[in-house]
PDB file of C-alpha atoms and ligand atoms in Angstrom:
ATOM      1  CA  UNK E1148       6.504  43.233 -38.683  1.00 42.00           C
ATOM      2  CA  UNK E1149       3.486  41.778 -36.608  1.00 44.00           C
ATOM      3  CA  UNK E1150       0.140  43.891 -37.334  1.00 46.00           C
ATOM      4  CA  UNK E1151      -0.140  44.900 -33.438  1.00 46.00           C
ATOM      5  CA  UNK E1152       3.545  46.314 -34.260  1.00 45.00           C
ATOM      6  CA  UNK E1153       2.427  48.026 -37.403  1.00 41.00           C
ATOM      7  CA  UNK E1154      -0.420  49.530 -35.774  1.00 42.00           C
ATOM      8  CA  UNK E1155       1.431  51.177 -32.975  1.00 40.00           C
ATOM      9  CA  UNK E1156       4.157  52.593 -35.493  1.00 40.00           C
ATOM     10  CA  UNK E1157       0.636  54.353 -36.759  1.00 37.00           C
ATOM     11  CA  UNK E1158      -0.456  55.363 -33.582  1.00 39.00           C
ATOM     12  CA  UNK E1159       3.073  56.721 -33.077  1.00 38.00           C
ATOM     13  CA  UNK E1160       2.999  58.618 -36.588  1.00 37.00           C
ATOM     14  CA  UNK E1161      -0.279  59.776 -35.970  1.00 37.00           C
ATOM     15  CA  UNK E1162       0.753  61.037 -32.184  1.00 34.00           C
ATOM     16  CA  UNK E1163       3.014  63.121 -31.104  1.00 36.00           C
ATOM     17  CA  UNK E1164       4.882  62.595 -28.267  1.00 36.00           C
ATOM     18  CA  UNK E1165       2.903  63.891 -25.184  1.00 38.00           C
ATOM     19  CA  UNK E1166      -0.404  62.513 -26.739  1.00 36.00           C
ATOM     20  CA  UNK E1167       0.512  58.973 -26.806  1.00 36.00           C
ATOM     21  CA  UNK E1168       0.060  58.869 -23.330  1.00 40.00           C
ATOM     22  CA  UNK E1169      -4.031  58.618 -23.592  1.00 41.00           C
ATOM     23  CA  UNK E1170      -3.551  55.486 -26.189  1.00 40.00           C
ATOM     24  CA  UNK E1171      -1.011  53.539 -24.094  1.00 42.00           C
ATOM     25  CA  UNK E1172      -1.913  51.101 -21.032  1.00 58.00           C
ATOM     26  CA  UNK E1173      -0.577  48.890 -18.577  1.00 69.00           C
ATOM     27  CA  UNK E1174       2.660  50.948 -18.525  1.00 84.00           C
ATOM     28  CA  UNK E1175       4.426  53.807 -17.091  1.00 89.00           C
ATOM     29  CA  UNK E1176       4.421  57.120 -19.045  1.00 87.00           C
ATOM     30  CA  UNK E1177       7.760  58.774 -20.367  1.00 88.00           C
ATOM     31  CA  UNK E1178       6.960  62.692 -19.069  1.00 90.00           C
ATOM     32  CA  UNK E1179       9.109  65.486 -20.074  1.00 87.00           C
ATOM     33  CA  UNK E1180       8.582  69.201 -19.898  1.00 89.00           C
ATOM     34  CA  UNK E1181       8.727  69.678 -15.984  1.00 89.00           C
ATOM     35  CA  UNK E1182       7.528  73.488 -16.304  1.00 90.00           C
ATOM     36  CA  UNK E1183       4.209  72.079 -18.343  1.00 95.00           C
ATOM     37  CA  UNK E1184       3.539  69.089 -15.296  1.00 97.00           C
ATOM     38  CA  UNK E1185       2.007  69.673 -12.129  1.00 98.00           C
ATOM     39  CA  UNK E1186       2.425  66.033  -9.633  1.00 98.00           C
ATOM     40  CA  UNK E1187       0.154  64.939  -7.376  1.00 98.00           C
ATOM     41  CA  UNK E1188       1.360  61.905  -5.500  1.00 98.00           C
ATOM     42  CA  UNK E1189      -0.845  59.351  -2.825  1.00 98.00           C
ATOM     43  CA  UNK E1190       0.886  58.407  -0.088  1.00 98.00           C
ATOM     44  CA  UNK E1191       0.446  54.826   1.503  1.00 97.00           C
ATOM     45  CA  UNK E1192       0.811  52.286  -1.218  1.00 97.00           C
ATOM     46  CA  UNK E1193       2.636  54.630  -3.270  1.00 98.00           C
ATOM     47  CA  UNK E1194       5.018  56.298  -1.947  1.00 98.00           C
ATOM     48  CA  UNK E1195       5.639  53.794   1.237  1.00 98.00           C
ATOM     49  CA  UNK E1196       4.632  49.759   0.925  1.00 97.00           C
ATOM     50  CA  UNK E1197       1.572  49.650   2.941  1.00 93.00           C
ATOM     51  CA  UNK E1198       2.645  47.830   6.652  1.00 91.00           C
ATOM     52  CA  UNK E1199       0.272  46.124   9.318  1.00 86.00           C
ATOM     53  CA  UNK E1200      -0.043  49.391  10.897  1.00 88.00           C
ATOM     54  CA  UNK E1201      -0.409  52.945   9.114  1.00 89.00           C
ATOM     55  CA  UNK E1202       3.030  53.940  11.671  1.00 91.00           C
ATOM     56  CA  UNK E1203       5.012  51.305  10.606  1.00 93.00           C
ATOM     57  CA  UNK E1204       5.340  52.270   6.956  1.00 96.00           C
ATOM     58  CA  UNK E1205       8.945  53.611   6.056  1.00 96.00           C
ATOM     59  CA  UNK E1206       9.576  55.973   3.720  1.00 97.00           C
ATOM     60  CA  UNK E1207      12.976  54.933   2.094  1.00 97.00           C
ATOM     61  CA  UNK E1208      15.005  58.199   1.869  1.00 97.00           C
ATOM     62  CA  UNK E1209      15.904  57.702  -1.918  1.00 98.00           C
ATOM     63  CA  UNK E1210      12.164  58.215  -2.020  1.00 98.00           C
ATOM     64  CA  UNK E1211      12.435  61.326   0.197  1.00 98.00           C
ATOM     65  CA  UNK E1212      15.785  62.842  -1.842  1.00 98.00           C
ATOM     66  CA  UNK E1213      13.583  62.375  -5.024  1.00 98.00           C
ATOM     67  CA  UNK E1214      10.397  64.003  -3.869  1.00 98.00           C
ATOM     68  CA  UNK E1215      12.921  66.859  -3.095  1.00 98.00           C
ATOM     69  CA  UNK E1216      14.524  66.684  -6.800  1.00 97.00           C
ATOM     70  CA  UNK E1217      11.490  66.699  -7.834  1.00 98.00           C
ATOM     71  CA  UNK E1218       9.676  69.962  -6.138  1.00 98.00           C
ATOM     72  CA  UNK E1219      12.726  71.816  -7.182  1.00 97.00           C
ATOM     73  CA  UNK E1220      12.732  70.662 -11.003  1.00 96.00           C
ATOM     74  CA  UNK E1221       8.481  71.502 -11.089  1.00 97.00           C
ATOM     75  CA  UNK E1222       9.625  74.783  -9.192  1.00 97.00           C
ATOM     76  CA  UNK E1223       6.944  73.568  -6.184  1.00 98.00           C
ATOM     77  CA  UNK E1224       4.558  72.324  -8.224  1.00 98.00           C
ATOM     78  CA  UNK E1225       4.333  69.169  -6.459  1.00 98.00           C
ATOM     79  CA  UNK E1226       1.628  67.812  -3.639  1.00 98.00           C
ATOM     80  CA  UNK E1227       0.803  65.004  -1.640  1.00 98.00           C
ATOM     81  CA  UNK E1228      -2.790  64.009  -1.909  1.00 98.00           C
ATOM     82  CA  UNK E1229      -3.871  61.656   0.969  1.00 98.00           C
ATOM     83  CA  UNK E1230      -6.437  60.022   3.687  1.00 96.00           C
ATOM     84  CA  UNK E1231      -3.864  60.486   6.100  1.00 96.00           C
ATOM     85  CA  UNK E1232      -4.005  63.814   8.197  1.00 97.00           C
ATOM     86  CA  UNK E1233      -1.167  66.235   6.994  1.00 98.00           C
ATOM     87  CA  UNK E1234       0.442  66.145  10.151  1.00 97.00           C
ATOM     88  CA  UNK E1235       1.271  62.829   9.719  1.00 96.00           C
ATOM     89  CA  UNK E1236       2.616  62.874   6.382  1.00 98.00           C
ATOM     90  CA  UNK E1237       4.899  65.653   7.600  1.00 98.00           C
ATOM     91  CA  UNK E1238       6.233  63.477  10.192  1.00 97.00           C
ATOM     92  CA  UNK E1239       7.530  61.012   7.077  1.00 97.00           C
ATOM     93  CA  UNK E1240       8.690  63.675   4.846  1.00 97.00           C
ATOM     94  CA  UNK E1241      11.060  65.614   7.746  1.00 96.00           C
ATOM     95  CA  UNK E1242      12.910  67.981   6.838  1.00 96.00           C
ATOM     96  CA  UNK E1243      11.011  68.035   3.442  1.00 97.00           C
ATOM     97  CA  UNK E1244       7.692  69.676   3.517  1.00 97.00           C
ATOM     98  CA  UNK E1245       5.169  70.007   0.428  1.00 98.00           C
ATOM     99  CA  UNK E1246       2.230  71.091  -0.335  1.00 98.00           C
ATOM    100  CA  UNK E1247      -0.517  68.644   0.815  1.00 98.00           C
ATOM    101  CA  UNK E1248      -4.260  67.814   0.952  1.00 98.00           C
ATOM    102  CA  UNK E1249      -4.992  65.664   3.706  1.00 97.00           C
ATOM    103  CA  UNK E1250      -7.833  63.160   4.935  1.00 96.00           C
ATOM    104  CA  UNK E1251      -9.151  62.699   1.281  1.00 95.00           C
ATOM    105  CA  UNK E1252      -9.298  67.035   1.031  1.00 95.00           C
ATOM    106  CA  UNK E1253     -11.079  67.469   4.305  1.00 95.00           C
ATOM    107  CA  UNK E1254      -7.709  69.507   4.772  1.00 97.00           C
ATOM    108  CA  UNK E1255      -5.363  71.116   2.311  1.00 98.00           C
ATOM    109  CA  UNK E1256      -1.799  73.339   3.030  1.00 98.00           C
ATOM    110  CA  UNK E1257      -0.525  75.050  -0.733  1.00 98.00           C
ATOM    111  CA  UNK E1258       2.577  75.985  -1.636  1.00 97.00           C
ATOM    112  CA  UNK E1259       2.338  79.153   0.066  1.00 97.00           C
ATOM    113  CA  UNK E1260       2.373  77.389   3.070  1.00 97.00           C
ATOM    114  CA  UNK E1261      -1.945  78.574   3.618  1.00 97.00           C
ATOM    115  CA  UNK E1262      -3.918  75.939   5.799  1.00 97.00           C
ATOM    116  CA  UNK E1263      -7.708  75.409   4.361  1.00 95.00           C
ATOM    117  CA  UNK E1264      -9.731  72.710   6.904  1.00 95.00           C
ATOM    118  CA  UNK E1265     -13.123  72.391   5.964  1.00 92.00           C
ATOM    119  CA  UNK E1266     -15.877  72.477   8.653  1.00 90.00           C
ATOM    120  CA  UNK E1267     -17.869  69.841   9.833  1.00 90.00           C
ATOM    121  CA  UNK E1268     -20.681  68.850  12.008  1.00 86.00           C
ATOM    122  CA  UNK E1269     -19.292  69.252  15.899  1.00 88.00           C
ATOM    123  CA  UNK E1270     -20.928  65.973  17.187  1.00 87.00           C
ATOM    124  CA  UNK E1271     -19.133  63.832  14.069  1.00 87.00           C
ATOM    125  CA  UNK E1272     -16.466  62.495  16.501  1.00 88.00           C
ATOM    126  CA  UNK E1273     -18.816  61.102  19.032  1.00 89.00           C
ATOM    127  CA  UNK E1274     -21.281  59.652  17.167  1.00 86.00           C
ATOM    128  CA  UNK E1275     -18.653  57.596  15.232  1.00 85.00           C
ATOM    129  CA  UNK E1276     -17.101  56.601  18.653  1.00 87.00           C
ATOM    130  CA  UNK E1277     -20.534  55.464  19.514  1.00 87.00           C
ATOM    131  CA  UNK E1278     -21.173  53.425  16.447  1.00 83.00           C
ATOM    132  CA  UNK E1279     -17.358  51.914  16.188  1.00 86.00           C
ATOM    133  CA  UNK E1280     -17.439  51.493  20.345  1.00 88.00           C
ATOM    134  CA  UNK E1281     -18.878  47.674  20.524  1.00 88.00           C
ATOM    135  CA  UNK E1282     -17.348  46.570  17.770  1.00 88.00           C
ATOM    136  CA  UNK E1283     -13.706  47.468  18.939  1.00 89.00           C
ATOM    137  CA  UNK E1284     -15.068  46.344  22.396  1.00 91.00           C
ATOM    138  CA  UNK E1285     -15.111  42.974  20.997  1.00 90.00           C
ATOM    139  CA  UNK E1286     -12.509  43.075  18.621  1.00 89.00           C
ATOM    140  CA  UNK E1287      -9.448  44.741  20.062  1.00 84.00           C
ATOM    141  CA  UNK E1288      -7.072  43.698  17.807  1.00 84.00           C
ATOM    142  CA  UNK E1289      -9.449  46.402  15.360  1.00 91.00           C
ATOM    143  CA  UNK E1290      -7.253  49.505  14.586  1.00 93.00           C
ATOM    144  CA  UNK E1291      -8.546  52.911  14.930  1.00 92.00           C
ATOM    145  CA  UNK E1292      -7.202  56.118  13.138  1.00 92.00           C
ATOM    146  CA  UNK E1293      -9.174  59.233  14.401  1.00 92.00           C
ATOM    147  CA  UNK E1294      -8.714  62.431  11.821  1.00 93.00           C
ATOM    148  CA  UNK E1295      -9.718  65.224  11.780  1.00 94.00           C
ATOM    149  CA  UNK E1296     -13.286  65.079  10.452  1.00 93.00           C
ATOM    150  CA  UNK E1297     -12.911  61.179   9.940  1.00 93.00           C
ATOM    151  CA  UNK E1298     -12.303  58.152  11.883  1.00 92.00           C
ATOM    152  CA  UNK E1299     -10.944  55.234   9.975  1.00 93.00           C
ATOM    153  CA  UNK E1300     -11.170  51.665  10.987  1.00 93.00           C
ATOM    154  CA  UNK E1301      -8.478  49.195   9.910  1.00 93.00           C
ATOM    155  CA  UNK E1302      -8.931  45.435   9.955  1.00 93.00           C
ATOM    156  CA  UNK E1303      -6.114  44.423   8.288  1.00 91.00           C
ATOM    157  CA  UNK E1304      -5.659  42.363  11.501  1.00 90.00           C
ATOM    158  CA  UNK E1305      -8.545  40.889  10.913  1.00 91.00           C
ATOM    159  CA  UNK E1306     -10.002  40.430   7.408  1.00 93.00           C
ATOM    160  CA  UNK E1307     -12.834  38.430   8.702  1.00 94.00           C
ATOM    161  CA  UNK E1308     -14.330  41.518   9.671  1.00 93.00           C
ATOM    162  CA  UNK E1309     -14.662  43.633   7.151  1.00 94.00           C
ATOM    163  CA  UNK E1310     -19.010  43.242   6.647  1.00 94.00           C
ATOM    164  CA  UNK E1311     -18.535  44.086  10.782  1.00 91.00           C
ATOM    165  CA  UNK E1312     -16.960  46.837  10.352  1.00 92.00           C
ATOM    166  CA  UNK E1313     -18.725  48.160   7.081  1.00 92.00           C
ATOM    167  CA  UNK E1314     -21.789  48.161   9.355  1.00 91.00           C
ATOM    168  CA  UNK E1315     -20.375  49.774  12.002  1.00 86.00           C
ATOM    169  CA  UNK E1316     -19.212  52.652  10.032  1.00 88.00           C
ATOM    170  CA  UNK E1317     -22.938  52.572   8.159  1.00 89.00           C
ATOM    171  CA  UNK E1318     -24.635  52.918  11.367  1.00 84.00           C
ATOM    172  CA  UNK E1319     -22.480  56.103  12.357  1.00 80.00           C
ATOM    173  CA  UNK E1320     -23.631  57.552   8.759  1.00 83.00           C
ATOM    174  CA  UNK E1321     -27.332  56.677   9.646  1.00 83.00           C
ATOM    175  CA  UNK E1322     -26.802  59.321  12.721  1.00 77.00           C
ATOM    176  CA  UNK E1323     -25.551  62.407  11.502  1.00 81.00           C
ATOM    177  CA  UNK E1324     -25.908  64.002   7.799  1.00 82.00           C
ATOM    178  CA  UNK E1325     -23.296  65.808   5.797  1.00 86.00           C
ATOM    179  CA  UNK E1326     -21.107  62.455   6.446  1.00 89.00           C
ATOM    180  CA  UNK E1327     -19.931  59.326   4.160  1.00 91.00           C
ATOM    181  CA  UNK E1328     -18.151  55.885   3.961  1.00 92.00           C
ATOM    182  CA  UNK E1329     -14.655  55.806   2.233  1.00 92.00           C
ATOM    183  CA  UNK E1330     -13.572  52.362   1.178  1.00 93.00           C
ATOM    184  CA  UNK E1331      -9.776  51.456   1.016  1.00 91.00           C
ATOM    185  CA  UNK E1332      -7.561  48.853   1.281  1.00 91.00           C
ATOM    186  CA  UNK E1333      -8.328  46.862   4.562  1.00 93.00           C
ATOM    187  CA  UNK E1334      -9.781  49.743   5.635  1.00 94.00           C
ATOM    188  CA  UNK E1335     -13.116  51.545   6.227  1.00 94.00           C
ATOM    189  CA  UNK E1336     -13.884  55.074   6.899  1.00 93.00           C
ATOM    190  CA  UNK E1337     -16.752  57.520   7.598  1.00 92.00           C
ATOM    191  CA  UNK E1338     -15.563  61.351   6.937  1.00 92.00           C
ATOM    192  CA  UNK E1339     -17.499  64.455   6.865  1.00 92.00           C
ATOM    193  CA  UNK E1340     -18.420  65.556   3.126  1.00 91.00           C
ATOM    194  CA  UNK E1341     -16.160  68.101   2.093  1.00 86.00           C
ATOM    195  CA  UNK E1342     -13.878  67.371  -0.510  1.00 88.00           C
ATOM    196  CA  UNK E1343     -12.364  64.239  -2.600  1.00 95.00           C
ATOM    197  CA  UNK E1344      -8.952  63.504  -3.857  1.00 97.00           C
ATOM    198  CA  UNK E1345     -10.337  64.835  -7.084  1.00 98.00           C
ATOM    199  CA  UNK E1346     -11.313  68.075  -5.630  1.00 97.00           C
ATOM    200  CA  UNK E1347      -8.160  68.560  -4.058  1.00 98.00           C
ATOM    201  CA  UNK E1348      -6.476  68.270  -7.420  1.00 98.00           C
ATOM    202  CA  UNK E1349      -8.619  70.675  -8.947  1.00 98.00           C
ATOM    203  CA  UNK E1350      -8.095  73.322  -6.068  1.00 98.00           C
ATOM    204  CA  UNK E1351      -4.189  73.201  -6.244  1.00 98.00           C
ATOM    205  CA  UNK E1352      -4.432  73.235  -9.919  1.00 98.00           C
ATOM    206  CA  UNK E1353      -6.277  77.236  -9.135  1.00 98.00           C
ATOM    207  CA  UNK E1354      -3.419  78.336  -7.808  1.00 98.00           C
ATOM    208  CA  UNK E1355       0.550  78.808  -8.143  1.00 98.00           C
ATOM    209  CA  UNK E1356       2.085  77.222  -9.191  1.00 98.00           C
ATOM    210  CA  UNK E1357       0.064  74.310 -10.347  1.00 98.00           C
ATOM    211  CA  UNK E1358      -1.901  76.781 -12.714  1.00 97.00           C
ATOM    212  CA  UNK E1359      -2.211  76.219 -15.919  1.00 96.00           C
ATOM    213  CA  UNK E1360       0.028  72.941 -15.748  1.00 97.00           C
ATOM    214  CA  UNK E1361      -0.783  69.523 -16.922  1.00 97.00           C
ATOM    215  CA  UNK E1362      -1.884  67.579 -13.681  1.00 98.00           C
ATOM    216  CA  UNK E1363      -0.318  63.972 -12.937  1.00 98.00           C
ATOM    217  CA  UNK E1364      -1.268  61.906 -10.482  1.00 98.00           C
ATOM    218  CA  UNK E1365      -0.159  58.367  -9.238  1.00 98.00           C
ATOM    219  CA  UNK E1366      -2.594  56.644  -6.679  1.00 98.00           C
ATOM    220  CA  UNK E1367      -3.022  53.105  -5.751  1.00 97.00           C
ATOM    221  CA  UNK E1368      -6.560  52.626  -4.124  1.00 95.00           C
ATOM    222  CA  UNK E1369     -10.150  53.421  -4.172  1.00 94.00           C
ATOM    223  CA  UNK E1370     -10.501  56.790  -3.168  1.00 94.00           C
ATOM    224  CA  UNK E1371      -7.973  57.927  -6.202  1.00 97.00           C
ATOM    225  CA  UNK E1372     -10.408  57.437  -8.624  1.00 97.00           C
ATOM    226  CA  UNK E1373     -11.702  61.052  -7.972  1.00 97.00           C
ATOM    227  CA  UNK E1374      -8.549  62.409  -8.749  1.00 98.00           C
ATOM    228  CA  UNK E1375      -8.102  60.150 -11.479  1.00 98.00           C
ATOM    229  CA  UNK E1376     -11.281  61.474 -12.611  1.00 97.00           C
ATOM    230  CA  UNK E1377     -10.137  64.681 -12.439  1.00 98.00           C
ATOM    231  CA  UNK E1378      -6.801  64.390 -13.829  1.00 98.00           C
ATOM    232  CA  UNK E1379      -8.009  62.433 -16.998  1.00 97.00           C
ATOM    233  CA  UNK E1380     -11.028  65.925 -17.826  1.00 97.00           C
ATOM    234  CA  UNK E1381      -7.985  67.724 -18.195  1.00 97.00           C
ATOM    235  CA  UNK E1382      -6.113  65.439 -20.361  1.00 96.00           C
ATOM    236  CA  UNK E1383      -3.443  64.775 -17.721  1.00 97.00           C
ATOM    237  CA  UNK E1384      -1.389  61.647 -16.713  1.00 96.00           C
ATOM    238  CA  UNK E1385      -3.114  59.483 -14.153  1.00 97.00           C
ATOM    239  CA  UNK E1386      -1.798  56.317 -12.887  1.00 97.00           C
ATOM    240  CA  UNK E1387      -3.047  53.225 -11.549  1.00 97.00           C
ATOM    241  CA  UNK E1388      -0.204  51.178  -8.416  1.00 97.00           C
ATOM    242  CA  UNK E1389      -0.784  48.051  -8.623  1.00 95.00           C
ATOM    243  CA  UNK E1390      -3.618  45.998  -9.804  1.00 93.00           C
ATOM    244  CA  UNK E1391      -7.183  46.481  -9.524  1.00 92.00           C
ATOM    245  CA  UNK E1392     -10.030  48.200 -11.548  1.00 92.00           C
ATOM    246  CA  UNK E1393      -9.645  51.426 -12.542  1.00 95.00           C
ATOM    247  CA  UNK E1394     -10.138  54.456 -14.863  1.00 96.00           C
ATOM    248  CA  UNK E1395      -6.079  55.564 -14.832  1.00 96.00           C
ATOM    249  CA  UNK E1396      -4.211  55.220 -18.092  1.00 95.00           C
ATOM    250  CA  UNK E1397      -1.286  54.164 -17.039  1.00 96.00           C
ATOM    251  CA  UNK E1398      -0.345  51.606 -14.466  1.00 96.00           C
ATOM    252  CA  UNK E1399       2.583  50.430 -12.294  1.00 96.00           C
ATOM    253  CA  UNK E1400       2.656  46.766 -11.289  1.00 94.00           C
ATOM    254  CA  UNK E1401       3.597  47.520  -7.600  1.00 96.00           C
ATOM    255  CA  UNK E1402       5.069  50.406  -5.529  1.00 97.00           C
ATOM    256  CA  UNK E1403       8.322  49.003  -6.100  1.00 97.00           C
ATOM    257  CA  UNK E1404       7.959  49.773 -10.011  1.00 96.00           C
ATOM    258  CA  UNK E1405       6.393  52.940  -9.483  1.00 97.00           C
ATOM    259  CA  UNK E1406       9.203  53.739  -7.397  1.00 98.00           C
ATOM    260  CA  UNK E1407      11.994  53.207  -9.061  1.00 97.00           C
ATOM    261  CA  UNK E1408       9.995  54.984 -11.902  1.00 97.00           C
ATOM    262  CA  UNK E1409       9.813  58.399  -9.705  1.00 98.00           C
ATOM    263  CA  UNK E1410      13.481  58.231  -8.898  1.00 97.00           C
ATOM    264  CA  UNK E1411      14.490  58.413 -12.429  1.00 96.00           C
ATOM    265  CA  UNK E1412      11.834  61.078 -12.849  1.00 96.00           C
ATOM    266  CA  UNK E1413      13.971  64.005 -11.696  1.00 96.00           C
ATOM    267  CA  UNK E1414      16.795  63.379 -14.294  1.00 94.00           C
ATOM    268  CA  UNK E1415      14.400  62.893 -16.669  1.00 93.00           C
ATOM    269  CA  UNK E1416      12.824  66.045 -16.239  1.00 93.00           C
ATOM    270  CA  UNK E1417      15.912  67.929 -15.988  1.00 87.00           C
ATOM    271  CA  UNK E1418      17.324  66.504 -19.178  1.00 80.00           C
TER     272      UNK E1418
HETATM  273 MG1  LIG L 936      -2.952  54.817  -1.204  1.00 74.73          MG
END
């Protein structure tokens, strides 16, 4: 027996099952107990392969039919956390619809099917149109999502400008207070402040019936480290898609992996 072998047979005597989880990396965690688990779930580059544009992503429907398992086995306690608007992420999901916090918790819908929007400064949407409005005069082949409370701008198209586009959305912060930058993949955003990903954990995990229940949470970019954040105070499960820095435990190599991880998920909770 190798000594990295021998020490993880200690580590295993020493642990029980559920509490190996916080000494384990670079792998995907073996959950049980589905009335004990709350999920929390990113969208884009999670659940759906991130595309050229934010509407071409598909959402495979074993993915869908899983996600469906799945808020039955938890008994609902399941929710989409996301930068995308919850409108949008409904559109994907059809027929299914979950709980969800949208545009990084600016907006949240629980399982009761209650709509919280936080409020923001009126004049937000103009005076991002202003700042973004020469750049994208110059650069059409920049892509613009408008949120509510947000406007994001993608230059996937065009990774040359990214320090552009940083400075566009900078300027549009300089305006107006009560606003900030969200960094993503390809991606740039200014939103009103009001909310996080971690936030939007923490106010599902308030009600029913995420109460009381061990949070997990699977994101793959930035703006999941809040939640991650969140998830990891409460001695949950979080978990990193993909490479990159961060403070998750656990980590999938791609959204394939993490995929085909969450499809097995509902059998395994059921069992
Ligand atoms: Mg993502």
């Amino acid at each position: 027996m190798t000594s990295r072998q021998l020490a993880l047979n200690v580590l295993q005597r020493r642990c029980p099952l559920e509490e190996r989880f916080h000494t384990v990396a670079m792998t995907l965690p073996d959950l049980r107990n589905p009335d004990h688990l709350a999920l929390f779930l990113d969208f884009d580059g999670t659940l759906v392969a991130i595309a050229s544009h934010p509407d071409e992503v598909r959402l495979d429907p074993k993915t869908r039919d899983a996600l469906a398992q799945l808020n039955e086995v938890l008994t609902g306690a399941l929710a989409i956390i996301t930068g995308r608007e919850i409108a949008a992420v409904d559109r994907f999901l059809e027929p299914l619809r979950l709980s969800i916090a949208g545009v990084h918790g600016l907006m949240r819908r629980n399982a009761q099917g209650k709509t919280y929007e936080s409020a923001f400064d009126s004049r937000l949407p103009a005076a991002i149109e202003r700042a973004v409005f020469p750049l994208l005069a110059k650069h059409p082949g920049l892509l613009v999502e408008r949120k509510y409370g947000a406007l994001a701008l993608h230059y996937r198209a065009h990774p040359e400008l990214e320090q552009a586009s940083i400075e566009a959305m900078e300027s549009a912060v300089g305006e107006l207070a009560a606003t900030e930058i969200k960094r993503g993949k390809m991606v740039v955003e200014v939103k009103a402040i009001g909310g996080n990903k971690g936030a939007a954990v923490a106010d599902f995990l308030k009600e029913e019936p995420f109460v009381g229940r061990r949070p997990v949470f699977a994101g793959d970019d930035a703006t999941d480290e809040d939640a991650f954040a969140v998830v990891n105070a409460r001695g949950g499960v979080s978990i990193k898609v993909g490479p990159g820095a961060t403070t998750a435990r656990f980590r999938a190599a791609g959204t394939e992996e993490f995929l085909e991880w969450l499809r097995r998920l509902p059998a395994q909770l059921a069992g």
